[in-house]
Coordinates of C-alpha atoms in Angstrom, one line a residue:
Chain H
M15 CA -33.9 199.4 -61.8
E16 CA -36.3 200.8 -59.2
T17 CA -37.0 198.8 -56.1
R18 CA -40.6 197.7 -55.8
A19 CA -42.6 199.0 -52.9
D20 CA -43.4 195.5 -51.7
D21 CA -39.7 194.5 -51.8
F22 CA -38.7 193.8 -48.2
Y23 CA -35.2 192.5 -49.2
P24 CA -33.7 194.6 -52.0
T25 CA -30.7 192.9 -53.7
R26 CA -28.8 192.6 -57.0
L27 CA -28.2 196.3 -56.6
E28 CA -25.8 198.5 -58.6
R29 CA -23.9 199.6 -55.5
P30 CA -23.0 197.7 -52.3
T31 CA -25.5 198.5 -49.5
E32 CA -25.4 197.7 -45.8
S33 CA -26.7 194.4 -44.5
F34 CA -29.8 194.6 -42.4
E35 CA -31.8 192.5 -39.9
R36 CA -34.4 190.1 -41.3
Q37 CA -38.0 191.4 -41.4
D38 CA -39.6 188.0 -40.6
P39 CA -39.8 185.6 -37.7
V40 CA -37.6 182.5 -37.8
V41 CA -40.3 180.2 -36.3
H42 CA -43.6 181.4 -37.7
N43 CA -45.9 179.4 -35.3
K44 CA -47.1 181.6 -32.5
G45 CA -48.2 181.3 -28.9
S46 CA -49.5 177.9 -27.8
D47 CA -49.3 176.5 -31.4
R48 CA -45.5 176.9 -31.2
T49 CA -44.8 173.5 -29.6
N50 CA -47.8 171.8 -31.3
G51 CA -45.6 169.4 -33.3
P52 CA -42.6 167.1 -33.2
L53 CA -40.0 169.8 -32.4
S54 CA -39.4 170.5 -28.8
E55 CA -39.0 174.0 -27.4
T56 CA -35.3 173.3 -27.1
E57 CA -35.1 172.4 -30.7
L58 CA -37.1 175.4 -31.7
T59 CA -34.8 177.7 -29.7
H60 CA -31.7 176.2 -31.3
Y61 CA -33.3 176.7 -34.8
E62 CA -34.0 180.3 -33.9
R63 CA -30.4 180.8 -32.7
D64 CA -28.5 178.9 -35.4
G65 CA -30.8 178.7 -38.4
F66 CA -30.4 174.9 -38.6
L67 CA -31.0 171.6 -36.8
V68 CA -29.3 168.3 -37.2
F69 CA -30.9 164.8 -36.7
N70 CA -28.5 161.9 -37.1
N71 CA -30.0 158.6 -38.4
F72 CA -33.2 160.3 -39.4
L73 CA -33.9 158.0 -42.3
D74 CA -33.5 154.3 -41.8
Q75 CA -30.7 152.5 -43.7
A76 CA -33.0 150.4 -45.9
T77 CA -34.6 153.6 -47.3
V78 CA -31.2 155.2 -47.8
R79 CA -30.1 152.2 -49.8
Q80 CA -33.2 152.4 -52.0
F81 CA -32.6 156.0 -52.8
R82 CA -29.0 155.2 -53.6
E83 CA -30.1 152.5 -55.9
D84 CA -32.6 154.8 -57.6
L85 CA -29.7 157.3 -58.0
R86 CA -27.4 154.8 -59.7
G87 CA -30.2 154.0 -62.1
Y88 CA -30.5 157.7 -63.1
E89 CA -26.9 157.7 -64.2
D90 CA -27.9 155.3 -67.1
D91 CA -31.2 156.9 -67.8
E92 CA -30.9 158.9 -71.0
S93 CA -34.2 160.8 -70.4
I94 CA -33.0 162.0 -67.0
L95 CA -29.5 162.8 -68.4
R96 CA -31.2 165.0 -71.1
S97 CA -33.8 166.6 -68.8
E98 CA -33.6 170.4 -68.3
G99 CA -33.5 169.8 -64.5
T100 CA -30.3 167.7 -64.8
I101 CA -27.2 169.7 -64.1
T102 CA -23.7 168.4 -65.0
E103 CA -20.3 169.3 -63.6
P104 CA -18.7 172.4 -65.3
G105 CA -17.1 171.1 -68.5
K106 CA -18.1 167.5 -67.9
Q107 CA -21.0 165.0 -68.3
E108 CA -21.0 163.9 -64.7
I109 CA -24.4 164.6 -63.0
R110 CA -24.3 167.2 -60.3
S111 CA -28.0 167.6 -59.5
I112 CA -31.3 166.4 -60.7
F113 CA -34.0 169.1 -60.0
G114 CA -37.7 168.4 -59.7
I115 CA -36.9 164.9 -58.5
H116 CA -40.1 164.7 -56.4
E117 CA -42.1 164.7 -59.7
L118 CA -39.9 162.0 -61.2
S119 CA -39.7 159.6 -58.2
D120 CA -42.6 158.2 -56.3
R121 CA -40.3 157.4 -53.4
F122 CA -39.1 161.0 -53.2
D123 CA -42.7 162.3 -53.5
R124 CA -43.8 160.2 -50.6
L125 CA -40.8 161.3 -48.5
T126 CA -41.8 165.0 -49.0
R127 CA -45.3 164.1 -47.7
D128 CA -44.0 162.1 -44.7
P129 CA -46.4 163.0 -41.8
K130 CA -43.6 163.7 -39.3
I131 CA -41.7 165.9 -41.7
L132 CA -44.8 167.9 -42.7
A133 CA -45.7 168.3 -39.0
M134 CA -42.2 169.8 -38.4
V135 CA -42.6 172.0 -41.5
R136 CA -46.0 173.3 -40.3
Q137 CA -44.5 174.0 -36.9
L138 CA -41.7 176.1 -38.4
L139 CA -43.6 177.9 -41.1
G140 CA -46.8 178.4 -39.2
S141 CA -49.0 177.2 -42.1
E142 CA -49.4 174.5 -44.7
A143 CA -46.6 174.2 -47.2
Y144 CA -45.7 173.0 -50.7
I145 CA -42.5 172.1 -52.4
H146 CA -40.7 175.1 -53.9
Q147 CA -37.8 173.0 -55.2
S148 CA -36.4 169.5 -54.9
R149 CA -33.3 167.8 -56.0
I150 CA -30.8 165.0 -55.6
N151 CA -27.2 166.2 -55.4
F152 CA -24.2 164.1 -56.5
K153 CA -20.7 165.0 -55.6
P154 CA -18.5 162.3 -57.2
G155 CA -15.2 161.2 -55.5
F156 CA -12.2 163.5 -56.3
H157 CA -14.2 165.4 -58.9
G158 CA -17.1 167.0 -57.1
K159 CA -16.7 170.8 -57.0
G160 CA -17.9 173.0 -54.2
F161 CA -20.4 175.8 -53.9
D162 CA -19.4 179.3 -52.6
W163 CA -21.2 180.9 -49.6
H164 CA -24.7 182.1 -50.3
S165 CA -28.2 182.4 -48.9
D166 CA -30.8 180.5 -50.9
F167 CA -33.5 183.0 -50.0
E168 CA -31.5 185.8 -51.7
T169 CA -31.7 183.9 -55.0
W170 CA -35.3 182.7 -54.5
H171 CA -36.3 186.3 -53.7
A172 CA -34.5 187.9 -56.6
E173 CA -35.0 185.3 -59.3
D174 CA -38.2 183.5 -58.2
G175 CA -40.1 186.3 -56.5
M176 CA -40.4 184.6 -53.1
P177 CA -41.6 187.6 -51.0
R178 CA -40.7 186.7 -47.4
M179 CA -38.4 184.5 -45.4
R180 CA -40.9 181.7 -44.7
A181 CA -39.3 178.7 -46.3
V182 CA -37.2 175.8 -44.9
S183 CA -34.8 173.3 -46.6
F184 CA -34.4 169.6 -45.8
S185 CA -31.2 167.9 -46.7
I186 CA -30.9 164.2 -46.1
A187 CA -27.5 162.5 -46.5
L188 CA -27.5 159.4 -48.7
T189 CA -23.8 158.9 -47.9
D190 CA -21.7 159.5 -44.8
N191 CA -20.8 163.2 -44.4
T192 CA -17.1 163.3 -43.5
P193 CA -14.8 166.3 -43.2
F194 CA -13.2 165.3 -46.6
N195 CA -16.1 164.7 -49.0
G196 CA -17.3 168.3 -49.2
P197 CA -20.0 168.4 -46.5
L198 CA -22.5 171.2 -46.1
M199 CA -20.9 174.1 -44.1
L200 CA -23.2 176.6 -42.4
I201 CA -22.7 179.9 -40.5
P202 CA -24.9 179.5 -37.4
G203 CA -26.8 182.7 -36.8
S204 CA -26.3 184.2 -40.2
H205 CA -30.1 183.7 -41.0
K206 CA -30.8 186.7 -38.8
T207 CA -29.2 189.2 -41.3
F208 CA -29.9 189.8 -44.9
L209 CA -26.9 190.5 -47.1
P210 CA -27.9 192.4 -50.2
C211 CA -25.8 191.4 -53.2
V212 CA -24.4 193.5 -56.0
G213 CA -25.0 193.1 -59.7
R214 CA -27.8 193.2 -62.3
T215 CA -29.2 189.7 -63.0
P216 CA -29.0 188.6 -66.6
E217 CA -32.0 186.8 -68.2
D218 CA -31.6 183.0 -67.9
N219 CA -28.9 183.5 -65.3
Y220 CA -29.7 180.1 -63.9
Q221 CA -28.2 178.3 -66.9
S222 CA -24.7 179.3 -65.7
S223 CA -25.4 180.0 -62.0
L224 CA -26.3 176.4 -61.3
K225 CA -22.8 175.4 -62.3
K226 CA -21.0 178.3 -60.7
Q227 CA -22.8 181.0 -58.9
E228 CA -21.4 184.5 -59.8
L229 CA -24.4 186.6 -58.8
G230 CA -26.2 186.5 -55.4
V231 CA -22.9 186.0 -53.7
P232 CA -22.3 188.2 -50.7
N233 CA -19.2 190.3 -50.7
D234 CA -16.1 189.1 -48.8
R235 CA -16.4 191.8 -46.2
D236 CA -19.9 190.8 -45.2
L237 CA -19.1 187.1 -45.2
A238 CA -16.0 187.6 -43.1
A239 CA -18.0 189.7 -40.6
M240 CA -20.6 186.8 -40.3
A241 CA -17.9 184.1 -40.0
D242 CA -15.9 186.1 -37.5
E243 CA -19.0 186.7 -35.4
Y244 CA -20.6 183.3 -35.6
G245 CA -17.9 180.8 -36.8
I246 CA -18.5 178.0 -39.2
K247 CA -20.1 174.5 -38.6
A248 CA -20.0 171.4 -40.8
P249 CA -22.2 168.7 -39.3
T250 CA -20.8 165.3 -40.1
G251 CA -22.7 162.1 -39.6
P252 CA -23.7 158.8 -41.1
A253 CA -25.9 158.3 -44.1
G254 CA -29.5 159.0 -43.2
S255 CA -28.8 162.2 -41.3
L256 CA -31.1 165.1 -41.7
I257 CA -30.2 168.8 -41.7
I258 CA -33.1 171.3 -41.6
F259 CA -32.0 174.8 -42.4
E260 CA -33.7 178.1 -42.7
C261 CA -33.9 179.7 -46.1
N262 CA -31.6 182.6 -45.2
T263 CA -28.8 180.6 -43.5
L264 CA -25.5 181.2 -45.2
H265 CA -24.1 177.9 -46.4
A266 CA -21.4 176.6 -48.8
S267 CA -19.5 173.4 -49.5
N268 CA -15.9 172.6 -50.4
A269 CA -14.7 170.3 -53.2
N270 CA -14.9 166.5 -52.5
M271 CA -11.2 165.6 -52.0
S272 CA -12.0 162.1 -51.0
P273 CA -12.5 159.1 -53.2
W274 CA -15.9 158.6 -51.7
P275 CA -18.9 160.1 -53.5
R276 CA -21.3 162.3 -51.6
S277 CA -25.0 162.5 -52.4
N278 CA -28.0 163.9 -50.7
L279 CA -31.7 164.6 -51.1
F280 CA -32.7 168.2 -50.9
F281 CA -36.2 169.6 -50.8
V282 CA -37.5 173.0 -49.9
Y283 CA -40.9 173.8 -48.3
N284 CA -42.5 177.2 -48.9
S285 CA -45.5 178.4 -46.9
V286 CA -48.7 178.4 -48.9
E287 CA -49.1 182.0 -47.6
N288 CA -45.8 183.0 -49.2
Q289 CA -46.6 182.3 -52.9
L290 CA -44.2 183.4 -55.5
Q291 CA -44.7 186.8 -57.2
A292 CA -42.9 188.4 -60.1
P293 CA -39.2 188.0 -59.6
F294 CA -37.8 191.0 -57.6
C295 CA -34.8 191.2 -60.0
G296 CA -37.2 192.2 -62.8
N297 CA -36.6 189.2 -65.0
K298 CA -39.0 186.6 -66.2
P299 CA -39.5 183.7 -63.7
R300 CA -37.1 180.8 -63.7
P301 CA -38.4 177.4 -64.9
D302 CA -40.7 175.4 -62.6
F303 CA -38.0 172.9 -61.8
L304 CA -36.2 175.6 -60.0
G305 CA -39.0 177.7 -58.6
N306 CA -42.3 175.8 -58.7
R307 CA -45.4 177.9 -59.6
S308 CA -47.6 175.1 -60.9
N309 CA -48.4 173.0 -58.0
T310 CA -48.6 175.1 -54.9
E311 CA -51.4 173.6 -52.9
A312 CA -50.9 172.4 -49.4
L313 CA -49.2 169.0 -49.4
V314 CA -51.3 166.1 -48.1
P315 CA -49.5 163.7 -45.8
V316 CA -49.2 160.1 -46.9
P317 CA -50.9 157.6 -44.6
E318 CA -48.5 156.5 -41.9
D319 CA -48.3 152.9 -43.1
E320 CA -47.3 153.9 -46.6
G321 CA -44.4 156.0 -45.3
R322 CA -41.0 154.6 -44.4
K323 CA -39.5 154.8 -41.0
T324 CA -38.1 158.2 -40.0
G325 CA -37.1 159.0 -36.5
Chain W
M24 CA 12.0 157.0 -73.0
E25 CA 14.0 154.1 -71.5
T26 CA 14.2 153.7 -67.8
R27 CA 17.6 154.2 -66.4
A28 CA 19.3 151.2 -64.7
D29 CA 19.7 153.3 -61.5
D30 CA 16.0 154.3 -61.4
F31 CA 14.4 152.6 -58.4
Y32 CA 11.1 154.5 -58.9
P33 CA 10.1 154.6 -62.6
T34 CA 7.4 157.2 -63.1
R35 CA 5.9 159.6 -65.8
L36 CA 5.4 156.5 -67.9
E37 CA 3.5 156.1 -71.1
R38 CA 1.2 153.4 -69.8
P39 CA -0.3 152.9 -66.3
T40 CA 1.8 150.5 -64.2
E41 CA 1.2 148.8 -60.9
S42 CA 2.1 150.5 -57.6
F43 CA 4.9 148.8 -55.7
E44 CA 6.4 148.8 -52.2
R45 CA 9.0 151.4 -51.4
Q46 CA 12.6 150.3 -51.7
D47 CA 13.9 152.4 -48.8
P48 CA 13.6 152.4 -45.1
V49 CA 11.3 155.1 -43.5
V50 CA 13.6 155.7 -40.5
H51 CA 17.2 155.5 -41.8
N52 CA 19.0 155.5 -38.5
K53 CA 19.8 151.9 -37.5
G54 CA 20.5 149.9 -34.4
S55 CA 21.4 151.7 -31.2
D56 CA 21.6 155.0 -33.2
R57 CA 17.9 154.8 -33.8
T58 CA 16.8 156.5 -30.5
N59 CA 19.9 158.7 -30.3
G60 CA 17.9 162.0 -30.7
P61 CA 14.8 163.9 -29.6
L62 CA 12.3 161.4 -31.1
S63 CA 11.2 158.6 -28.8
E64 CA 10.8 155.0 -30.0
T65 CA 7.0 155.5 -29.9
E66 CA 7.3 158.6 -32.1
L67 CA 9.6 156.7 -34.5
T68 CA 7.1 153.8 -34.7
H69 CA 4.2 156.2 -35.4
Y70 CA 6.3 157.8 -38.2
E71 CA 7.1 154.5 -39.7
R72 CA 3.4 153.5 -39.6
D73 CA 1.8 156.7 -40.7
G74 CA 4.5 158.6 -42.6
F75 CA 3.9 161.7 -40.4
L76 CA 4.1 163.2 -36.9
V77 CA 2.3 166.1 -35.4
F78 CA 3.6 168.4 -32.6
N79 CA 1.1 171.1 -31.4
N80 CA 2.6 174.3 -30.1
F81 CA 6.1 173.5 -31.5
L82 CA 7.0 177.1 -32.3
D83 CA 6.4 179.7 -29.6
Q84 CA 3.8 182.4 -30.3
A85 CA 6.3 185.3 -30.4
T86 CA 8.3 183.6 -33.2
V87 CA 5.0 182.8 -35.0
R88 CA 4.1 186.5 -34.9
Q89 CA 7.5 187.5 -36.2
F90 CA 7.2 185.2 -39.2
R91 CA 3.7 186.5 -39.9
E92 CA 5.0 190.1 -39.8
D93 CA 7.8 189.2 -42.2
L94 CA 5.2 187.7 -44.4
R95 CA 3.0 190.8 -44.5
G96 CA 6.1 192.7 -45.4
Y97 CA 6.7 190.5 -48.4
E98 CA 3.3 191.4 -49.9
D99 CA 4.5 194.9 -50.4
D100 CA 8.0 193.9 -51.5
E101 CA 8.3 194.4 -55.2
S102 CA 11.6 192.5 -55.5
I103 CA 9.9 189.5 -53.8
L104 CA 6.7 189.8 -55.9
R105 CA 8.8 189.7 -59.1
S106 CA 11.2 186.9 -57.9
E107 CA 11.2 183.7 -59.9
G108 CA 10.5 181.8 -56.7
T109 CA 7.3 183.7 -56.0
I110 CA 4.2 181.9 -57.3
T111 CA 0.8 183.7 -57.6
E112 CA -2.7 182.3 -57.6
P113 CA -3.9 181.0 -61.0
G114 CA -5.0 184.1 -62.9
K115 CA -4.3 186.5 -60.0
Q116 CA -1.6 188.5 -58.4
E117 CA -2.1 187.1 -54.9
I118 CA 1.0 185.3 -53.6
R119 CA 0.6 181.6 -53.1
S120 CA 4.2 180.6 -52.3
I121 CA 7.6 182.1 -52.0
F122 CA 10.2 179.5 -52.7
G123 CA 13.8 179.7 -51.5
I124 CA 12.7 181.7 -48.5
H125 CA 15.6 180.3 -46.3
E126 CA 18.0 182.3 -48.6
L127 CA 15.9 185.5 -48.3
S128 CA 15.2 185.5 -44.6
D129 CA 17.7 185.2 -41.8
R130 CA 14.9 184.1 -39.5
F131 CA 13.9 181.3 -41.7
D132 CA 17.6 180.3 -42.3
R133 CA 18.1 180.1 -38.5
L134 CA 14.9 178.0 -38.1
T135 CA 16.1 175.4 -40.6
R136 CA 19.4 175.1 -38.5
D137 CA 17.6 174.8 -35.2
P138 CA 19.6 172.3 -33.1
K139 CA 16.5 170.3 -32.1
I140 CA 15.1 170.2 -35.6
L141 CA 18.4 169.1 -37.1
A142 CA 18.8 166.4 -34.4
M143 CA 15.3 165.0 -35.4
V144 CA 16.3 165.2 -39.1
R145 CA 19.5 163.2 -38.5
Q146 CA 17.5 160.7 -36.5
L147 CA 15.1 160.1 -39.4
L148 CA 17.5 160.3 -42.3
G149 CA 20.4 158.6 -40.6
S150 CA 22.9 161.2 -41.9
E151 CA 23.6 164.9 -42.1
A152 CA 21.1 166.8 -44.3
Y153 CA 20.7 170.0 -46.4
I154 CA 17.7 172.0 -47.5
H155 CA 16.3 170.6 -50.8
Q156 CA 13.5 173.2 -50.9
S157 CA 11.9 175.9 -48.7
R158 CA 8.9 178.1 -49.0
I159 CA 6.3 180.1 -47.2
N160 CA 2.8 179.2 -48.4
F161 CA -0.1 181.7 -48.3
K162 CA -3.7 180.6 -48.7
P163 CA -5.8 183.7 -48.5
G164 CA -9.3 183.7 -47.0
F165 CA -12.0 182.7 -49.5
H166 CA -9.6 182.7 -52.4
G167 CA -6.9 180.1 -51.6
K168 CA -7.1 177.1 -53.9
G169 CA -6.3 173.6 -53.0
F170 CA -3.7 171.1 -54.2
D171 CA -4.7 167.6 -55.5
W172 CA -3.3 164.4 -54.0
H173 CA 0.3 163.8 -54.7
S174 CA 3.6 162.4 -53.3
D175 CA 6.3 165.1 -53.2
F176 CA 9.0 162.4 -53.8
E177 CA 7.4 161.5 -57.1
T178 CA 8.1 165.0 -58.4
W179 CA 11.5 165.4 -56.8
H180 CA 12.5 162.0 -58.3
A181 CA 11.2 162.7 -61.8
E182 CA 11.9 166.4 -62.1
D183 CA 14.8 166.9 -59.7
G184 CA 16.7 163.6 -59.9
M185 CA 16.4 162.8 -56.2
P186 CA 17.4 159.1 -56.3
R187 CA 16.0 157.5 -53.1
M188 CA 13.3 158.1 -50.5
R189 CA 15.5 159.8 -47.9
A190 CA 14.0 163.2 -47.4
V191 CA 11.6 164.7 -44.9
S192 CA 9.4 167.7 -44.9
F193 CA 8.7 170.1 -42.0
S194 CA 5.5 172.2 -42.1
I195 CA 4.9 174.8 -39.4
A196 CA 1.6 176.5 -39.2
L197 CA 1.7 180.3 -38.9
T198 CA -2.1 180.4 -38.5
D199 CA -4.5 178.0 -36.8
N200 CA -5.3 175.0 -38.9
T201 CA -9.1 174.6 -38.9
P202 CA -11.3 172.2 -40.9
F203 CA -12.4 175.1 -43.0
N204 CA -9.2 176.9 -44.1
G205 CA -7.8 174.2 -46.3
P206 CA -5.5 172.3 -43.9
L207 CA -3.0 169.7 -45.0
M208 CA -4.7 166.3 -45.5
L209 CA -2.6 163.1 -45.4
I210 CA -3.2 159.4 -46.1
P211 CA -1.4 157.7 -43.2
G212 CA 0.5 154.7 -44.4
S213 CA 0.6 155.8 -48.1
H214 CA 4.4 156.4 -47.8
K215 CA 5.0 152.7 -47.9
T216 CA 3.9 152.4 -51.5
F217 CA 5.1 154.1 -54.7
L218 CA 2.4 155.0 -57.2
P219 CA 4.0 155.5 -60.6
C220 CA 2.3 158.3 -62.6
V221 CA 1.4 158.5 -66.3
G222 CA 2.6 161.1 -68.8
R223 CA 5.7 162.5 -70.4
T224 CA 7.0 165.6 -68.5
P225 CA 7.2 168.7 -70.7
E226 CA 10.3 170.9 -70.3
D227 CA 9.7 173.7 -67.8
N228 CA 6.7 171.8 -66.5
Y229 CA 7.2 173.6 -63.1
Q230 CA 6.0 176.9 -64.6
S231 CA 2.4 175.5 -64.8
S232 CA 2.6 172.7 -62.3
L233 CA 3.2 175.0 -59.3
K234 CA -0.1 176.6 -60.0
K235 CA -2.0 173.4 -60.8
Q236 CA -0.3 170.0 -60.9
E237 CA -1.4 168.0 -64.0
L238 CA 1.5 165.5 -64.1
G239 CA 2.8 163.5 -61.2
V240 CA -0.8 163.0 -60.0
P241 CA -1.6 159.4 -59.2
N242 CA -4.6 157.9 -61.0
D243 CA -8.0 157.8 -59.2
R244 CA -8.0 154.1 -58.8
D245 CA -4.7 154.0 -57.0
L246 CA -5.6 157.0 -54.8
A247 CA -9.0 155.4 -53.9
A248 CA -7.3 152.2 -53.0
M249 CA -4.9 154.1 -50.6
A250 CA -7.7 156.1 -49.0
D251 CA -10.0 153.1 -48.7
E252 CA -7.2 151.1 -47.0
Y253 CA -5.8 153.9 -44.7
G254 CA -8.4 156.7 -44.5
I255 CA -7.6 160.4 -44.5
K256 CA -6.3 162.6 -41.7
A257 CA -6.2 166.4 -41.5
P258 CA -4.4 167.5 -38.3
T259 CA -5.9 170.7 -36.9
G260 CA -4.3 172.8 -34.3
P261 CA -3.1 176.2 -33.2
A262 CA -0.6 178.4 -35.0
G263 CA 2.9 177.1 -34.2
S264 CA 2.0 173.4 -34.8
L265 CA 4.6 171.3 -36.6
I266 CA 3.8 168.5 -39.0
I267 CA 6.8 166.3 -40.0
F268 CA 6.0 164.2 -43.1
E269 CA 7.9 161.6 -45.1
C270 CA 8.7 162.6 -48.7
N271 CA 6.5 159.8 -50.1
T272 CA 3.4 160.4 -47.9
L273 CA 0.4 161.3 -50.1
H274 CA -1.1 164.6 -49.2
A275 CA -3.4 167.3 -50.6
S276 CA -5.4 170.3 -49.4
N277 CA -8.8 171.7 -50.2
A278 CA -9.7 175.3 -51.0
N279 CA -9.8 177.8 -48.1
M280 CA -13.6 178.4 -47.7
S281 CA -13.1 180.4 -44.6
P282 CA -12.4 184.2 -44.4
W283 CA -9.3 183.4 -42.4
P284 CA -6.0 183.2 -44.3
R285 CA -3.9 180.1 -43.8
S286 CA -0.1 180.3 -44.0
N287 CA 2.7 178.0 -43.1
L288 CA 6.5 177.5 -43.4
F289 CA 7.6 174.5 -45.4
F290 CA 11.1 173.2 -45.6
V291 CA 12.5 169.9 -46.9
Y292 CA 15.6 168.2 -45.7
N293 CA 17.4 165.8 -48.0
S294 CA 20.2 163.4 -46.8
V295 CA 23.7 164.5 -47.9
E296 CA 24.0 160.9 -49.0
N297 CA 21.0 161.3 -51.4
Q298 CA 22.4 164.1 -53.6
L299 CA 20.4 165.0 -56.8
Q300 CA 21.3 163.4 -60.1
A301 CA 20.1 164.1 -63.6
P302 CA 16.3 164.2 -63.4
F303 CA 14.8 160.7 -64.0
C304 CA 12.2 162.2 -66.4
G305 CA 15.0 163.0 -68.8
N306 CA 14.6 166.8 -68.8
K307 CA 17.0 169.4 -67.6
P308 CA 17.0 170.1 -63.9
R309 CA 14.5 172.5 -62.4
P310 CA 15.8 175.8 -61.0
D311 CA 17.6 175.9 -57.7
F312 CA 14.7 177.4 -55.8
L313 CA 12.7 174.2 -56.4
G314 CA 15.5 171.6 -56.2
N315 CA 18.6 173.0 -54.7
R316 CA 21.9 171.8 -56.2
S317 CA 24.1 174.7 -55.2
N318 CA 24.4 174.4 -51.5
T319 CA 24.2 170.8 -50.4
E320 CA 26.7 170.6 -47.6
A321 CA 25.6 169.4 -44.2
L322 CA 23.7 172.1 -42.3
V323 CA 25.5 173.5 -39.2
P324 CA 23.2 174.0 -36.2
V325 CA 22.9 177.6 -34.9
P326 CA 24.1 177.9 -31.3
E327 CA 21.3 177.3 -28.8
D328 CA 21.2 180.9 -27.6
E329 CA 20.7 182.3 -31.1
G330 CA 17.7 180.0 -31.8
R331 CA 14.2 180.7 -30.7
K332 CA 12.2 178.5 -28.4
T333 CA 10.9 175.3 -29.9
G334 CA 9.5 172.5 -27.8

């Protein structure tokens, strides 16, 4: 396959190629606009250095409980269990993720349009934004499997046609993150480098890759170099904690070895100026529940009094 | 299968049965003999409460390095790679464990007869002791798989005919234990309860169980009750750290998600007064490299000046 002239991040190549520096800013707001928002200069500097930020107790406990109750309801909801966006554990019927949840749940939709969150997103992306992907993740006690190391941007670029690194993920814990229930692990600083991955992408790759990712996985040598240089962090904290991470930050999670389930809300903002194109891997686009192309207008904040407390 | 009259810990049963309190002391030394040894009353009390003890920097760094060098040598040693006691990763040729290592390595043999270690063992077991099992474990970077929760005693009782809980395991880290390279996790206090396991043991079960244990695994409900009551601990520390744990302490480890390999020395002392009988599961005994029956005389300490520094 030839690389397109507009492809700033060639990947899924036949042969291993060298990693290279990202071609995009990490914080896209410029000049005096930079600190025009809820994030302080210190927080922005940390985000630029590490590729993520952690806010403990971001979501109040009442709202966390409501989301957890919704989630228990989904386990008995046949229409959700049969939905294309519902992914089960390899070889099992246990739910692992429900994609497109902001279109199924009013509560989730309102959360993605929370005024404070959208103000942070505008500050980081330097523009209005829309939801590229949303999901609830379940990791049941004892039986929740892990995810290998990867950059989300690599997949969104190759399989969804996201042209530039101008997207940011929000992950809100609905259960405590402990060292034993398979918390998110990140390599701080890894977002500054793009690691091209090897291997032609088969059509409909997502049908297997959501259960176990085989493509879009960096090679061991590149990963080891990143972890050796930067180390690994696994933020732990109580339910309600928020982790904001840049779309190219390498992350993974281990299996849940505890009896305690782990669940979280996950939603990705993409800049309205970074609209999806044809996938750079040459395949047809993935379904909307993975890479939204239908509803890409700037999100409108919910009025303050309709939102729940975040802080 | 009928349960033998001398079976104090029936397991591998057809139907789930209730867990019950252990029938044996945790520290077997009695009266004034109790503190006649290197372990203080505080340490003994912690061991009785938690079922394990941790000593950071137990083995000096020079000795750690020598063991690591030996270990690298084994990876190129065809006779070791082909040995029955050498276990590879499921589906791969990477070494996971070399059993019976104290009979292959003089250095390991001398370590198991270290005067200070043997004095601790006598203090805990209340008698002389011999090596029931020894091994070096390898957990390669990225590719080392985990072990599910289990009690070693349950397997040694069912498959090796170890009659009573009067054995103790020593695990010495040859690499740093971090939260990310699949360190040993323990449930403190779990050693006080015996969790019978369900399922008839097939002959030669060890040939598959060493790669992935399917039998001798407590049910989720019992495990969750233990973890809810006692929590989970994963001691981390530098290479050279020692973890002593009681034979019935529930333990597990997660996959190694870091690029850094994890390796450790593992050796089990059984009381000379707790000699193996016919396996309680009714099968023929496992090979000597798993449950030693050939060489069960009291270990003789090496002279102090032949030993390496432990502290």
